Coordinates of N, CA and C and ligand atoms in Angstrom, one line a residue:
M27 N 27.6 -48.0 -44.1 CA 27.8 -47.3 -42.8 C 26.9 -47.2 -42.1
H28 N 27.4 -47.4 -41.0 CA 26.7 -47.1 -39.0 C 27.0 -45.8 -38.3
L29 N 26.0 -45.3 -38.3 CA 26.0 -43.9 -37.3 C 26.1 -44.2 -35.7
I30 N 26.7 -43.9 -34.9 CA 27.0 -43.7 -33.6 C 26.4 -43.0 -32.6
S31 N 25.7 -43.0 -31.9 CA 25.0 -41.3 -30.8 C 25.6 -42.0 -29.5
P32 N 26.6 -41.6 -28.8 CA 26.6 -41.7 -27.3 C 25.9 -41.0 -27.0
S33 N 25.3 -41.7 -25.3 CA 24.0 -41.2 -24.9 C 24.6 -40.1 -23.4
L34 N 24.0 -38.9 -23.4 CA 25.0 -38.5 -22.4 C 24.6 -38.7 -21.1
L35 N 23.5 -39.3 -21.4 CA 22.8 -39.7 -19.8 C 23.6 -40.2 -18.9
S36 N 24.9 -41.1 -19.5 CA 26.1 -41.6 -19.2 C 27.3 -41.1 -18.9
A37 N 26.9 -39.4 -19.7 CA 27.8 -38.8 -18.6 C 28.2 -38.3 -17.5
D38 N 29.1 -37.5 -16.9 CA 29.3 -36.7 -15.7 C 28.2 -35.8 -15.4
Q39 N 27.1 -35.8 -15.2 CA 26.2 -34.7 -14.8 C 26.7 -33.6 -14.8
G40 N 27.4 -33.6 -13.6 CA 28.5 -31.9 -13.3 C 29.3 -31.5 -14.4
N41 N 29.8 -32.2 -15.2 CA 30.8 -31.9 -16.9 C 30.1 -32.0 -18.0
V42 N 29.0 -31.9 -17.9 CA 27.9 -32.3 -19.4 C 28.7 -31.3 -20.5
A43 N 28.9 -30.1 -20.6 CA 30.0 -29.3 -21.2 C 31.1 -30.5 -21.9
Q44 N 31.7 -30.5 -20.9 CA 33.5 -31.2 -20.9 C 32.6 -32.3 -22.1
A45 N 31.6 -33.2 -21.1 CA 31.6 -34.5 -22.0 C 30.9 -33.9 -23.8
V46 N 30.4 -32.9 -24.0 CA 29.6 -33.0 -25.0 C 30.9 -31.6 -26.1
T47 N 32.0 -31.4 -25.6 CA 32.8 -30.8 -25.6 C 34.3 -32.3 -26.5
M48 N 34.0 -33.7 -26.1 CA 34.7 -34.3 -26.1 C 34.1 -35.4 -26.9
L49 N 32.6 -35.1 -27.0 CA 31.9 -35.8 -28.6 C 32.3 -35.4 -29.3
S50 N 32.2 -33.8 -29.9 CA 32.4 -32.9 -30.7 C 33.6 -33.6 -31.5
E51 N 35.0 -33.7 -30.6 CA 36.1 -33.9 -31.4 C 36.3 -35.4 -31.8
S52 N 35.4 -36.5 -31.3 CA 34.7 -37.5 -31.6 C 34.8 -37.9 -32.8
M53 N 34.4 -39.6 -33.2 CA 34.0 -39.5 -34.1 C 32.6 -40.1 -34.3
A54 N 31.5 -39.9 -33.0 CA 30.2 -40.2 -32.8 C 29.2 -39.0 -34.1
D55 N 29.0 -39.8 -34.4 CA 27.6 -38.7 -35.9 C 26.9 -38.5 -35.5
W56 N 26.4 -38.3 -34.1 CA 24.7 -38.1 -33.6 C 25.7 -37.4 -31.9
I57 N 24.1 -36.9 -30.8 CA 24.8 -36.6 -29.9 C 23.2 -37.7 -29.3
H58 N 22.9 -38.6 -28.6 CA 21.9 -39.4 -27.6 C 21.7 -38.3 -27.0
F59 N 20.5 -37.6 -26.9 CA 19.8 -37.1 -25.5 C 18.4 -37.8 -25.2
D60 N 18.3 -38.6 -23.9 CA 17.6 -39.2 -23.4 C 16.3 -37.9 -22.1
V61 N 15.5 -38.5 -22.4 CA 14.8 -37.6 -21.9 C 13.7 -38.5 -21.0
M62 N 13.5 -38.5 -20.1 CA 12.9 -39.2 -19.1 C 11.8 -38.3 -18.3
D63 N 10.4 -38.3 -18.0 CA 9.7 -38.3 -17.0 C 9.2 -38.6 -16.2
G64 N 9.6 -39.7 -15.8 CA 8.8 -40.1 -14.4 C 7.4 -41.0 -14.3
L65 N 6.9 -40.8 -16.0 CA 5.7 -41.4 -15.7 C 5.6 -42.4 -16.8
F66 N 6.4 -42.4 -18.0 CA 6.3 -43.7 -17.9 C 7.2 -44.3 -18.8
V67 N 9.0 -43.8 -18.0 CA 9.6 -44.3 -16.9 C 9.9 -44.2 -15.8
P68 N 10.4 -45.2 -14.9 CA 10.7 -45.1 -13.5 C 12.0 -43.9 -13.0
N69 N 11.9 -42.8 -14.3 CA 13.1 -42.1 -14.0 C 12.8 -40.7 -14.5
I70 N 13.4 -39.8 -13.7 CA 13.6 -38.6 -14.7 C 15.2 -37.9 -15.0
S71 N 15.4 -37.1 -15.6 CA 16.5 -36.8 -16.4 C 16.6 -36.1 -16.9
F72 N 16.6 -35.3 -18.1 CA 16.4 -33.9 -18.3 C 16.4 -33.8 -19.2
G73 N 15.8 -31.9 -19.8 CA 15.4 -31.5 -20.6 C 15.3 -30.4 -21.7
F74 N 14.4 -29.0 -21.5 CA 14.6 -27.9 -22.3 C 15.7 -27.2 -22.0
P75 N 16.4 -26.9 -21.4 CA 17.4 -25.9 -20.6 C 18.6 -26.7 -21.0
L76 N 18.3 -27.5 -20.7 CA 19.9 -28.6 -20.7 C 20.0 -28.6 -22.3
L77 N 19.4 -29.3 -23.2 CA 19.3 -29.3 -24.6 C 19.5 -27.9 -25.4
Q78 N 19.3 -26.9 -24.7 CA 19.7 -25.9 -25.2 C 20.9 -25.3 -25.2
A79 N 21.8 -25.7 -23.9 CA 22.8 -25.5 -23.8 C 24.1 -26.4 -24.9
V80 N 23.3 -27.4 -24.9 CA 23.8 -28.9 -25.7 C 23.9 -28.4 -26.9
R81 N 23.0 -27.5 -27.4 CA 22.7 -27.5 -29.1 C 23.8 -25.6 -28.8
K82 N 24.5 -25.2 -28.2 CA 25.0 -24.1 -28.5 C 26.5 -24.2 -28.4
I83 N 26.9 -25.6 -28.0 CA 28.1 -26.0 -27.7 C 28.6 -26.8 -28.9
T84 N 27.5 -27.4 -29.2 CA 28.1 -28.6 -30.6 C 26.9 -28.0 -31.6
T85 N 27.8 -28.3 -32.8 CA 27.1 -28.5 -34.4 C 26.6 -30.0 -34.7
K86 N 26.9 -31.3 -34.0 CA 26.4 -32.6 -34.3 C 25.2 -32.7 -34.1
T87 N 24.3 -33.9 -34.4 CA 23.2 -34.4 -34.7 C 22.3 -34.2 -33.4
L88 N 22.2 -33.4 -32.8 CA 20.6 -34.0 -31.7 C 20.3 -34.7 -31.8
D89 N 20.3 -36.6 -31.6 CA 19.3 -37.2 -31.6 C 18.4 -37.4 -30.0
V90 N 17.5 -37.2 -30.5 CA 16.4 -36.6 -28.7 C 15.5 -38.1 -28.3
H91 N 15.9 -39.4 -27.3 CA 15.0 -40.0 -27.4 C 13.8 -39.5 -26.3
L92 N 12.6 -39.4 -26.8 CA 11.9 -38.7 -25.4 C 11.2 -40.3 -24.8
M93 N 11.4 -40.3 -23.8 CA 10.6 -41.3 -23.2 C 9.5 -40.3 -21.9
V94 N 8.5 -40.3 -22.5 CA 7.3 -39.3 -22.1 C 5.9 -39.9 -22.3
V95 N 5.2 -39.8 -21.9 CA 3.9 -39.4 -22.0 C 3.1 -38.6 -22.6
E96 N 2.4 -39.1 -23.6 CA 1.9 -37.9 -24.3 C 2.8 -37.2 -25.6
P97 N 3.9 -37.5 -26.1 CA 5.1 -36.4 -26.4 C 4.2 -35.7 -27.7
E98 N 3.3 -35.7 -27.8 CA 3.0 -34.8 -29.1 C 2.4 -33.1 -28.8
R99 N 3.2 -32.9 -27.5 CA 2.8 -32.3 -26.2 C 4.1 -31.2 -26.3
Y100 N 5.1 -31.5 -27.1 CA 6.5 -31.3 -26.7 C 6.7 -31.0 -28.1
I101 N 6.6 -31.7 -29.3 CA 6.9 -31.5 -30.7 C 7.5 -29.9 -30.8
E102 N 6.9 -28.8 -30.8 CA 7.8 -27.8 -31.1 C 9.0 -27.1 -30.6
R103 N 8.4 -27.6 -28.8 CA 9.8 -26.8 -27.9 C 11.0 -27.6 -28.0
F104 N 10.8 -29.2 -28.7 CA 12.3 -29.7 -28.8 C 13.1 -29.7 -29.9
R105 N 11.6 -29.5 -31.4 CA 12.9 -28.3 -32.6 C 12.8 -26.7 -31.7
D106 N 12.5 -26.4 -31.0 CA 13.0 -25.5 -31.2 C 14.6 -24.7 -29.8
A107 N 14.5 -25.6 -29.0 CA 15.7 -26.0 -28.2 C 16.7 -27.0 -28.8
G108 N 16.2 -27.0 -29.7 CA 18.1 -27.4 -31.2 C 17.8 -28.8 -31.4
A109 N 16.6 -29.8 -31.4 CA 16.4 -31.6 -31.5 C 16.6 -31.4 -32.9
D110 N 17.9 -32.2 -33.4 CA 17.8 -32.6 -35.2 C 16.5 -33.8 -35.6
V111 N 16.5 -34.7 -34.4 CA 16.0 -36.3 -34.9 C 15.3 -36.5 -33.5
L112 N 13.8 -36.8 -33.7 CA 12.8 -37.0 -32.6 C 12.3 -37.9 -32.7
T113 N 13.0 -38.7 -31.2 CA 12.2 -40.4 -31.4 C 11.1 -40.2 -30.2
V114 N 10.1 -40.4 -30.6 CA 8.7 -40.9 -29.4 C 8.7 -42.3 -29.4
H115 N 8.0 -42.7 -28.5 CA 7.6 -44.0 -28.1 C 6.3 -44.4 -28.8
Y116 N 6.1 -45.7 -28.9 CA 5.2 -46.4 -29.8 C 4.2 -46.7 -28.3
E117 N 4.3 -46.7 -27.3 CA 4.0 -46.7 -26.5 C 3.2 -45.9 -25.8
A118 N 3.3 -44.9 -26.4 CA 3.4 -43.7 -25.4 C 2.7 -42.3 -26.5
S119 N 2.5 -42.7 -27.8 CA 1.3 -41.8 -28.3 C 0.3 -42.3 -28.9
R120 N -1.0 -42.0 -28.3 CA -2.5 -42.4 -29.2 C -2.4 -42.7 -30.0
H121 N -1.7 -41.1 -31.1 CA -2.0 -40.6 -32.6 C -0.4 -40.6 -32.5
L122 N 0.0 -42.3 -32.7 CA 1.0 -42.0 -33.3 C 1.6 -41.7 -35.1
H123 N 0.5 -42.2 -36.2 CA 0.9 -41.6 -37.5 C 0.8 -39.7 -37.7
R124 N 0.3 -39.4 -36.5 CA 0.1 -37.4 -36.6 C 1.3 -37.0 -36.1
T125 N 1.6 -38.0 -34.9 CA 2.4 -37.6 -34.5 C 4.2 -37.5 -35.4
I126 N 4.0 -38.3 -35.7 CA 4.5 -38.7 -36.6 C 5.2 -37.5 -37.7
E127 N 4.3 -36.9 -38.2 CA 3.7 -36.5 -39.4 C 4.1 -35.2 -39.0
A128 N 3.7 -34.3 -37.1 CA 3.9 -33.8 -36.6 C 5.7 -32.8 -36.5
V129 N 5.8 -34.1 -36.4 CA 7.6 -34.3 -35.6 C 8.3 -33.4 -37.1
K130 N 7.7 -34.1 -38.2 CA 8.5 -34.5 -39.7 C 8.3 -32.8 -40.4
S131 N 6.7 -31.9 -40.0 CA 6.6 -30.5 -40.4 C 7.5 -29.9 -40.0
A132 N 7.6 -30.8 -38.2 CA 8.5 -29.1 -37.5 C 10.1 -28.8 -38.2
G133 N 9.9 -29.8 -39.1 CA 11.2 -29.8 -39.8 C 12.4 -31.2 -39.2
M134 N 12.1 -31.6 -38.1 CA 12.9 -33.3 -37.3 C 13.0 -34.4 -38.0
M135 N 13.4 -34.8 -38.5 CA 13.6 -36.5 -38.6 C 12.8 -37.5 -37.6
A136 N 12.0 -37.9 -37.7 CA 10.7 -38.7 -37.0 C 11.5 -39.8 -36.7
G137 N 11.5 -40.4 -35.4 CA 11.9 -42.3 -34.9 C 10.7 -42.2 -34.5
V138 N 10.4 -43.7 -34.2 CA 9.3 -44.4 -33.1 C 10.4 -45.7 -32.9
A139 N 10.1 -46.1 -31.4 CA 10.6 -46.0 -30.0 C 9.6 -47.2 -29.6
L140 N 10.4 -48.6 -29.5 CA 9.7 -49.8 -29.3 C 10.3 -50.6 -27.9
N141 N 9.4 -50.5 -26.7 CA 9.7 -50.7 -25.8 C 10.3 -52.4 -26.0
P142 N 10.8 -53.3 -25.1 CA 10.8 -54.9 -25.6 C 10.7 -55.8 -25.9
H143 N 9.1 -55.0 -25.4 CA 7.9 -56.5 -25.4 C 7.0 -55.9 -26.3
T144 N 7.7 -54.6 -27.7 CA 6.6 -54.2 -28.2 C 6.7 -54.9 -29.6
S145 N 6.1 -55.7 -30.1 CA 6.5 -56.1 -31.6 C 7.0 -55.6 -32.7
V146 N 7.8 -55.4 -33.7 CA 7.9 -54.9 -34.8 C 7.0 -55.0 -35.9
E147 N 6.1 -55.8 -36.2 CA 4.7 -55.9 -36.7 C 3.8 -54.7 -36.4
L148 N 3.8 -54.4 -35.1 CA 3.1 -53.6 -35.1 C 3.2 -52.3 -36.2
L149 N 4.3 -52.2 -36.4 CA 4.7 -50.8 -37.3 C 4.5 -51.0 -38.7
V150 N 4.0 -52.4 -39.4 CA 3.4 -51.8 -40.7 C 2.6 -50.8 -41.3
D151 N 2.0 -50.6 -40.5 CA 1.3 -49.2 -41.3 C 1.8 -48.1 -40.7
I152 N 3.0 -48.0 -40.3 CA 3.4 -46.6 -40.3 C 4.5 -46.5 -40.8
L153 N 5.8 -47.8 -40.8 CA 6.7 -48.1 -41.7 C 7.3 -47.0 -42.9
S154 N 6.4 -46.6 -43.4 CA 6.6 -45.5 -45.0 C 6.9 -44.0 -44.4
V155 N 6.2 -43.7 -42.8 CA 6.3 -42.8 -42.5 C 7.3 -42.0 -41.3
A156 N 7.6 -43.3 -41.0 CA 8.8 -42.9 -40.0 C 10.3 -43.1 -40.7
D157 N 11.0 -42.1 -40.0 CA 12.5 -42.1 -41.2 C 12.7 -43.0 -40.5
M158 N 13.3 -43.4 -38.6 CA 13.8 -44.2 -38.4 C 13.1 -45.2 -37.0
V159 N 13.2 -46.4 -36.4 CA 12.5 -47.3 -35.7 C 13.6 -47.0 -34.7
L160 N 13.8 -46.9 -33.5 CA 14.6 -47.7 -32.2 C 14.4 -48.3 -31.3
I161 N 14.8 -49.5 -31.1 CA 14.6 -50.7 -31.0 C 14.9 -50.6 -29.5
M162 N 14.3 -50.6 -28.6 CA 15.3 -50.6 -27.3 C 15.3 -52.3 -26.8
S163 N 17.4 -52.8 -26.1 CA 17.2 -53.7 -26.4 C 17.5 -53.9 -24.6
V164 N 16.8 -53.2 -24.2 CA 17.0 -52.9 -22.5 C 15.3 -51.7 -22.2
N165 N 14.9 -52.8 -21.1 CA 13.9 -51.8 -21.0 C 14.2 -50.4 -20.2
P166 N 13.9 -49.2 -21.1 CA 13.9 -47.9 -21.3 C 14.1 -47.3 -19.1
G167 N 14.8 -46.5 -18.9 CA 14.2 -45.7 -17.8 C 16.4 -45.6 -17.5
F168 N 17.3 -46.3 -18.0 CA 18.4 -46.3 -16.4 C 19.7 -46.8 -18.1
G169 N 20.7 -45.9 -17.7 CA 22.0 -46.8 -18.4 C 22.5 -47.9 -17.4
G170 N 23.5 -48.3 -18.5 CA 24.2 -49.6 -18.2 C 23.4 -50.9 -17.7
Q171 N 22.0 -51.1 -18.1 CA 21.5 -52.3 -18.5 C 22.4 -53.3 -19.5
K172 N 21.6 -54.7 -18.5 CA 22.7 -56.1 -19.9 C 21.6 -55.9 -20.6
F173 N 21.8 -56.0 -21.9 CA 21.3 -56.6 -23.5 C 20.7 -57.4 -23.5
I174 N 19.8 -57.6 -24.5 CA 18.2 -58.0 -24.1 C 18.7 -59.3 -25.4
D175 N 18.7 -60.2 -25.3 CA 18.8 -60.7 -26.6 C 18.4 -61.1 -27.6
Q176 N 17.0 -61.1 -27.4 CA 15.5 -61.2 -27.8 C 16.0 -59.9 -29.2
T177 N 16.7 -59.2 -28.8 CA 16.6 -57.5 -29.6 C 17.2 -58.4 -31.3
Y178 N 18.0 -59.4 -31.2 CA 18.7 -59.6 -32.7 C 17.7 -60.7 -33.1
N179 N 16.8 -61.0 -32.9 CA 15.6 -61.7 -33.5 C 14.2 -60.4 -34.5
K180 N 14.2 -59.2 -33.3 CA 13.7 -58.4 -33.7 C 14.4 -57.6 -34.7
I181 N 15.2 -57.2 -35.2 CA 16.4 -56.3 -35.8 C 16.0 -57.4 -36.9
E182 N 16.2 -58.4 -36.7 CA 15.7 -59.4 -37.7 C 14.7 -59.4 -38.4
R183 N 13.8 -59.2 -37.8 CA 12.1 -59.6 -38.4 C 11.9 -57.6 -39.2
L184 N 12.7 -56.6 -38.4 CA 12.6 -55.5 -39.3 C 13.1 -55.5 -40.2
V185 N 14.5 -56.0 -40.1 CA 14.9 -55.8 -41.5 C 14.2 -55.9 -42.9
N186 N 13.2 -57.4 -42.5 CA 12.6 -57.7 -43.2 C 11.5 -57.1 -43.7
L187 N 11.3 -56.5 -42.9 CA 9.5 -55.1 -43.1 C 10.3 -54.1 -43.4
K188 N 11.9 -53.5 -43.3 CA 11.4 -52.4 -44.5 C 12.4 -52.7 -45.7
A189 N 12.8 -54.1 -46.0 CA 12.7 -54.1 -47.7 C 11.6 -54.0 -47.8
K190 N 10.5 -54.1 -47.4 CA 9.4 -53.9 -48.0 C 8.2 -52.9 -48.2
Y191 N 8.6 -52.1 -47.0 CA 7.7 -51.1 -46.8 C 8.5 -49.5 -46.5
R192 N 10.2 -49.7 -46.0 CA 10.9 -48.7 -46.6 C 12.2 -49.1 -46.4
P193 N 12.0 -49.2 -47.8 CA 13.8 -49.4 -47.5 C 15.4 -48.4 -47.4
D194 N 14.7 -47.2 -47.6 CA 15.9 -46.4 -46.7 C 15.4 -46.2 -44.9
L195 N 15.1 -47.0 -44.4 CA 14.5 -46.7 -42.8 C 16.1 -46.9 -42.2
L196 N 15.7 -45.8 -40.8 CA 17.0 -46.3 -40.2 C 16.7 -46.6 -38.6
I197 N 17.8 -48.1 -38.9 CA 17.2 -49.0 -37.7 C 18.1 -48.4 -36.3
Q198 N 18.0 -47.8 -35.3 CA 18.4 -47.9 -33.9 C 18.7 -48.6 -33.0
V199 N 20.0 -49.4 -32.2 CA 19.9 -50.3 -31.4 C 19.8 -49.4 -29.9
D200 N 19.4 -49.4 -29.1 CA 19.7 -48.4 -27.3 C 19.6 -49.2 -26.2
G201 N 20.9 -49.2 -25.8 CA 20.4 -49.8 -24.3 C 21.7 -51.2 -24.1
G202 N 22.5 -51.2 -23.6 CA 23.8 -52.1 -23.4 C 24.6 -52.9 -24.3
V203 N 24.5 -51.9 -25.4 CA 25.6 -52.1 -26.7 C 27.0 -51.5 -26.4
D204 N 27.8 -52.6 -27.0 CA 29.1 -52.2 -26.5 C 29.9 -52.7 -27.4
L205 N 31.4 -52.8 -27.6 CA 32.5 -53.9 -28.8 C 31.9 -55.0 -28.9
S206 N 31.3 -55.5 -27.5 CA 31.3 -57.1 -27.9 C 30.2 -57.4 -28.8
N207 N 29.2 -56.5 -28.5 CA 28.0 -56.9 -29.6 C 28.2 -55.7 -30.8
K208 N 28.2 -55.0 -31.4 CA 28.3 -53.6 -31.8 C 28.4 -54.5 -33.7
Q209 N 29.6 -55.2 -33.6 CA 29.2 -56.4 -35.2 C 28.5 -56.9 -35.1
I210 N 28.2 -57.9 -34.0 CA 26.4 -58.3 -34.6 C 25.9 -57.4 -35.0
L211 N 25.3 -56.5 -34.5 CA 24.3 -55.5 -34.6 C 25.1 -54.8 -35.8
I212 N 25.7 -54.9 -36.2 CA 25.7 -53.9 -37.8 C 25.4 -55.2 -38.7
D213 N 25.8 -56.1 -38.6 CA 25.5 -57.3 -39.4 C 24.4 -57.6 -39.7
A214 N 23.4 -57.7 -38.5 CA 22.0 -57.7 -38.5 C 21.4 -57.0 -39.2
G215 N 21.8 -55.3 -39.3 CA 21.3 -54.9 -39.6 C 21.0 -53.0 -39.4
A216 N 21.1 -52.9 -38.1 CA 21.5 -51.8 -37.7 C 22.2 -50.9 -38.2
N217 N 21.5 -49.8 -38.1 CA 22.6 -48.6 -38.9 C 22.4 -47.3 -38.1
V218 N 22.4 -47.2 -36.3 CA 22.8 -46.3 -35.4 C 22.3 -47.0 -34.2
L219 N 23.8 -47.0 -33.7 CA 24.4 -47.8 -32.3 C 24.3 -46.3 -31.5
V220 N 22.9 -46.7 -30.1 CA 24.0 -45.7 -29.0 C 24.7 -46.4 -28.4
A221 N 25.3 -45.7 -27.3 CA 26.3 -46.5 -26.8 C 26.3 -45.0 -24.9
G222 N 26.0 -45.3 -24.8 CA 26.3 -44.8 -22.8 C 27.2 -45.5 -22.0
N223 N 27.1 -46.6 -21.2 CA 27.9 -46.1 -20.4 C 28.9 -47.4 -21.5
A224 N 29.0 -48.2 -22.5 CA 30.5 -49.0 -23.1 C 30.8 -47.1 -23.5
V225 N 30.8 -46.2 -23.7 CA 31.1 -44.6 -23.8 C 32.1 -44.1 -22.5
F226 N 31.0 -43.9 -21.5 CA 31.5 -42.9 -20.2 C 32.1 -43.5 -19.5
S227 N 32.5 -44.6 -19.4 CA 32.8 -45.7 -18.2 C 34.3 -46.2 -18.2
A228 N 33.9 -45.8 -19.8 CA 35.5 -45.9 -20.3 C 36.9 -45.1 -19.8
P229 N 38.1 -45.9 -19.4 CA 39.1 -45.1 -19.7 C 39.6 -43.9 -20.7
N230 N 39.2 -44.3 -21.9 CA 39.1 -43.6 -23.1 C 37.9 -43.6 -24.1
P231 N 37.1 -42.6 -23.7 CA 35.5 -42.5 -24.1 C 35.8 -42.8 -25.9
L232 N 37.1 -41.3 -26.3 CA 37.1 -41.6 -27.9 C 37.6 -42.2 -28.1
A233 N 38.6 -43.0 -27.8 CA 38.8 -44.6 -28.3 C 37.6 -45.4 -28.5
V234 N 36.8 -45.9 -27.4 CA 36.0 -46.3 -28.1 C 34.8 -46.2 -28.6
I235 N 34.6 -45.0 -28.7 CA 33.8 -44.9 -30.3 C 34.5 -45.0 -31.9
A236 N 35.5 -44.5 -31.8 CA 36.0 -44.9 -32.7 C 36.4 -46.0 -33.3
E237 N 36.5 -47.4 -32.0 CA 36.2 -48.3 -32.6 C 34.7 -48.8 -32.4
L238 N 33.7 -48.3 -32.1 CA 32.4 -48.6 -32.4 C 32.4 -48.2 -33.7
K239 N 32.5 -47.4 -34.5 CA 32.8 -46.4 -35.4 C 33.0 -47.3 -36.6
S240 N 34.0 -48.0 -36.2 CA 35.1 -49.0 -37.0 C 34.5 -50.2 -38.0
Ligands
DX5_27 C1 18.0 -46.0 -21.6 C2 17.9 -45.2 -22.4 C3 20.0 -45.6 -23.7 C4 20.9 -45.1 -22.4 C5 21.8 -46.3 -22.6 O1 16.3 -45.4 -21.1 O2 17.3 -45.3 -23.9 O3 19.7 -44.0 -23.9 O4 21.8 -44.1 -22.0 O5 22.9 -46.8 -22.0 P1 23.8 -47.8 -21.8 O6 24.1 -47.7 -23.0 O7 24.6 -47.8 -20.5 O8 22.5 -49.5 -21.7
ZN28 ZN1 17.6 -44.3 -25.5

């Protein structure tokens, strides 16, 4: 079984409520919420007020991806704003073990995201505490970029580490996921697929979500 987490970053930002309503009625399992601070990544997206507003109108799991330096500063605030899953970047947190423990103590599922240049082997000492690893399959900061093929190799290596250190780990893939690569990713061992552009640039987003889920 794999989960689909459509990314709100690619939705029409003037009609986010409409997009959330559509996602609530879709086969999507989670809603992916990309927070960018203009420092960790060269872009700024959205934050607490929008997350709170989204929380009010959906019961779907809110999957928050923090592309923010020192994300430990904001753990409780994201929990209070409605996050169910909180993913921080390996590259952005100096005391990652402490940060992951704090996310879990705050009552959320804890994810660790890796930029394309960061090796999955760096996670061996943290895999037993993290609930999910998010493999970035593009450089973070923007939707609609081209999928990086080295991702398949990273998933394969993470699947081996998962068998050894954390059999129930979720492996999330984020960036350039679409109908052409989703089956390869699932077969490789991905359990959560994020899709922004593939869903929101389609004439029928509901149908694309259903196909990604099938
Ligand atoms: C990129 C974000 C992604 C993005 C994915 O920094 O983390 O979640 O929204 O968008 P697509 O699917 O268009 O690559
Ligand atoms: Zn993301």
